[in-house]
Structure formats: structure tokens, C-alpha cells
Amino acid sequence: WTGNEGDGIPFLVFNPLGWPARQAVVAPRSSAQVVNSAGGEVVSQAVASGELTLFGSHSLFLAELGALGYEVFWLRGGVGRRPEPPGPAGLGGPVASPVMESDRFRVAVDPGSGAVTSLVDLGRERELFEVSGMRPVVIEDLSDTWAHGLTKFDGPASPLAFAGWEIIESGPVRWTLRLRFRHDASELLE
């Protein structure tokens, strides 16, 4: 990939489902622009690749495909852009309460406890949590590896200590919020 690729590098996306799909797609190449087969620019963002070799970023974009359909997208611009580091966030950061919203859902997190306090289905205008939220807990389990003979885990629940939050990605296609919890020497990332 030299950056002088003309129309770009073709990237085929196929929908194997019998119904239309709208899906975020990661192309394993960095690019400055993603273009659909009709020549229109597709909203995209650079995301960290996890590679330590050729591409420090990959291209994330939304593909809308018909049932059993496909489309060729063109990745243009060679090396492309690195993911922009999100602004500082977390406890004491500039955002008082982490809230993320898409065209389908809105999620709210209590910045003091790390509990996901609300999950709203925007299409139905309905709160999906009937209780005060969702938070990881530790429950003593003295059973074997497969929990033979147990029908539920109902011992006393100890909430994990909330250790803060950070925004990992923030772009026009995807946001990622990481919640950190601790219990003794263990850490849980949500």
C-alpha cells in the first residue's frame, strides 16, 4: 500500500443473512477515506489496530446491505489517520456523568459507583432496566467448575470497588466506554 492506489483498495463486505443489515465493519487497513461503490463517502473513523507492525490503525465504517447482498467499499488515502486520543475523562474528568447514545439506545452510568443505571430503547421510548441498574458483584461459590447441582447463585453479593472510567474511542461510528472495578488483587474491565 503506497498511498497512490488510484481508486483505492477494494474491500468486499457480504451480508449472509436473509434480511437487510446495518453493521459496523472494521477493514484491516488504515485509510483516510472510505467510499461506497456509488462513489459516495461513508462515515468512518480510525480505530486502534492492536498491531505493532504495519498499520497502527484500522478503518471502521458502517455498511448497509440488503438481504444476501454485498458491496465493494474503497479504502483511500494510504496510511490514513491514527485514532485520535479521546479527551481526558474519568473520575474528576471534564464529563460529569458518562452517557452514550446511538440512534437506538441511550446508556447512563453512575460516575460514583460505576453501575449502569439506565438503558433506554429509543425506538420504543422504553427504559429496559426495572431495577436500579447493573453492577458487577462477587458471590461466594463453593461448587465445582461447572456448578453441578446449582440452579442459581444466591449467596451474599459483594459489589466490586469502582476504580474509575475512561473513554477509549469517540468517533462518528463508535464510542467505547471502559469501566474499571477491583476486588482484592483482581481487576475487572467492563
C-alpha positions as CSV (number, residue, x, y, z in Angstrom):
1,W,0.0,0.0,0.0
2,T,1.8,3.0,-1.2
3,G,-0.9,5.7,-0.9
4,N,-1.0,6.1,-4.7
5,E,-3.7,3.5,-5.2
6,G,-5.9,5.4,-7.6
7,D,-9.5,4.4,-6.8
8,G,-8.3,2.9,-3.5
9,I,-8.0,-0.6,-2.1
10,P,-11.2,-2.6,-2.7
11,F,-12.8,-4.1,0.4
12,L,-15.8,-6.5,-0.2
13,V,-18.5,-6.7,2.5
14,F,-21.1,-9.5,2.3
15,N,-24.4,-9.9,4.2
16,P,-25.0,-13.7,4.6
17,L,-28.4,-13.0,6.3
18,G,-31.8,-13.3,4.7
19,W,-32.7,-9.8,5.8
20,P,-31.1,-6.3,5.4
21,A,-28.3,-5.5,7.8
22,R,-26.6,-2.3,9.0
23,Q,-23.3,-3.2,10.6
24,A,-20.1,-1.6,11.8
25,V,-17.2,-3.1,9.8
26,V,-13.5,-3.0,10.5
27,A,-11.3,-3.1,7.5
28,P,-7.8,-4.3,8.5
29,R,-6.1,-1.4,6.8
30,S,-5.7,2.3,7.7
31,S,-7.2,4.8,5.3
32,A,-8.1,8.5,5.2
33,Q,-11.4,7.9,3.5
34,V,-13.9,5.1,2.8
35,V,-16.0,5.3,-0.4
36,N,-19.0,3.1,-1.3
37,S,-19.5,1.6,-4.8
38,A,-21.5,4.6,-5.9
39,G,-18.7,6.9,-5.2
40,G,-20.2,8.4,-2.0
41,E,-18.1,8.9,1.1
42,V,-19.0,6.7,4.0
43,V,-18.7,7.9,7.6
44,S,-15.6,6.3,9.0
45,Q,-13.2,6.6,11.8
46,A,-9.7,5.3,12.6
47,V,-9.6,2.7,15.4
48,A,-6.6,1.2,17.1
49,S,-5.4,-1.9,15.3
50,G,-3.5,-3.6,18.1
51,E,-0.8,-4.3,15.6
52,L,2.8,-3.5,16.3
53,T,3.9,-3.8,12.6
54,L,2.4,-2.2,9.5
55,F,-0.9,-0.5,10.5
56,G,-1.3,1.4,13.7
57,S,-4.9,1.9,12.9
58,H,-7.7,0.2,11.0
59,S,-10.8,1.8,9.3
60,L,-14.2,1.4,11.0
61,F,-17.3,2.3,8.9
62,L,-21.0,1.4,8.7
63,A,-22.1,-0.9,5.9
64,E,-25.8,-1.1,4.9
65,L,-26.5,-4.2,2.9
66,G,-29.6,-5.8,1.5
67,A,-30.5,-9.4,2.3
68,L,-27.8,-11.7,0.9
69,G,-26.3,-8.6,-0.6
70,Y,-22.8,-7.3,-0.9
71,E,-20.9,-4.1,-1.7
72,V,-17.4,-3.2,-2.6
73,F,-16.1,-0.3,-0.5
74,W,-12.9,1.6,-1.4
75,L,-10.3,2.5,1.2
76,R,-8.5,5.6,0.0
77,G,-5.6,7.6,1.3
78,G,-2.9,5.1,2.2
79,V,-1.6,5.3,5.7
80,G,-4.6,7.3,6.9
81,R,-5.2,8.8,10.3
82,R,-4.3,7.5,13.7
83,P,-7.2,7.2,16.2
84,E,-7.5,10.5,17.9
85,P,-7.0,10.0,21.6
86,P,-10.2,10.9,23.4
87,G,-10.1,13.9,25.8
88,P,-9.3,13.2,29.4
89,A,-12.2,11.6,31.2
90,G,-13.0,9.6,34.2
91,L,-13.4,10.4,37.8
92,G,-12.6,14.1,38.1
93,G,-12.6,14.5,34.3
94,P,-14.5,17.0,32.2
95,V,-17.6,14.9,31.8
96,A,-19.7,14.7,35.0
97,S,-21.6,11.5,34.1
98,P,-20.8,9.0,31.3
99,V,-23.8,8.9,28.9
100,M,-23.6,7.3,25.5
101,E,-26.3,7.5,22.9
102,S,-26.8,6.0,19.4
103,D,-29.8,6.1,17.1
104,R,-31.2,3.0,19.0
105,F,-30.1,3.2,22.7
106,R,-29.0,5.5,25.4
107,V,-26.9,4.2,28.3
108,A,-26.1,6.1,31.5
109,V,-23.5,5.1,34.1
110,D,-23.4,6.4,37.7
111,P,-19.9,8.1,38.0
112,G,-19.7,7.3,41.7
113,S,-20.4,3.5,41.6
114,G,-19.8,2.5,38.0
115,A,-23.3,1.0,37.9
116,V,-25.1,1.1,34.5
117,T,-28.2,2.9,35.8
118,S,-30.2,3.2,32.6
119,L,-30.6,1.5,29.3
120,V,-33.3,3.2,27.1
121,D,-34.6,1.7,23.8
122,L,-35.1,5.0,22.0
123,G,-37.2,3.5,19.2
124,R,-39.8,2.2,21.8
125,E,-39.1,5.0,24.3
126,R,-38.8,2.4,27.0
127,E,-36.4,2.0,29.9
128,L,-35.1,-1.6,29.8
129,F,-33.9,-1.7,33.5
130,E,-36.6,-2.5,36.0
131,V,-34.2,-2.1,39.0
132,S,-31.6,0.5,39.8
133,G,-29.1,-0.8,37.4
134,M,-26.3,-3.3,36.7
135,R,-23.0,-3.6,38.5
136,P,-20.6,-6.5,38.9
137,V,-20.6,-8.3,42.2
138,V,-18.6,-11.2,43.8
139,I,-20.6,-14.1,45.1
140,E,-19.0,-17.0,47.0
141,D,-19.2,-20.2,45.0
142,L,-18.1,-23.4,46.7
143,S,-19.3,-25.6,43.9
144,D,-17.2,-27.4,41.2
145,T,-16.1,-25.8,38.0
146,W,-19.4,-26.5,36.2
147,A,-21.7,-25.6,39.2
148,H,-23.3,-29.1,39.2
149,G,-26.4,-29.2,41.3
150,L,-26.9,-25.5,41.4
151,T,-29.9,-23.7,39.9
152,K,-28.8,-20.2,40.9
153,F,-26.1,-18.3,42.6
154,D,-27.8,-16.6,45.5
155,G,-25.2,-16.1,48.2
156,P,-24.5,-12.6,49.6
157,A,-23.3,-10.3,46.9
158,S,-20.3,-8.0,47.4
159,P,-20.1,-5.2,44.9
160,L,-16.6,-4.7,43.4
161,A,-14.9,-1.4,44.2
162,F,-15.3,1.1,41.4
163,A,-11.9,2.3,40.2
164,G,-13.0,4.8,37.5
165,W,-13.9,5.1,33.9
166,E,-12.4,6.3,30.6
167,I,-13.5,6.9,27.1
168,I,-11.5,4.6,24.8
169,E,-12.9,5.6,21.5
170,S,-15.0,8.5,20.5
171,G,-15.9,9.0,16.8
172,P,-18.8,9.3,14.4
173,V,-19.2,5.5,14.1
174,R,-18.4,4.1,17.6
175,W,-17.8,5.2,21.2
176,T,-16.3,2.8,23.8
177,L,-16.5,3.5,27.5
178,R,-14.3,1.4,29.8
179,L,-15.4,0.9,33.4
180,R,-12.8,-0.4,35.9
181,F,-13.6,-2.4,39.0
182,R,-11.3,-4.0,41.7
183,H,-11.7,-6.8,44.2
184,D,-8.6,-7.7,46.3
185,A,-5.8,-8.3,43.7
186,S,-8.2,-8.8,40.8
187,E,-9.3,-6.2,38.2
188,L,-12.4,-6.3,36.1
189,L,-12.8,-4.2,32.9
190,E,-16.3,-3.7,31.6
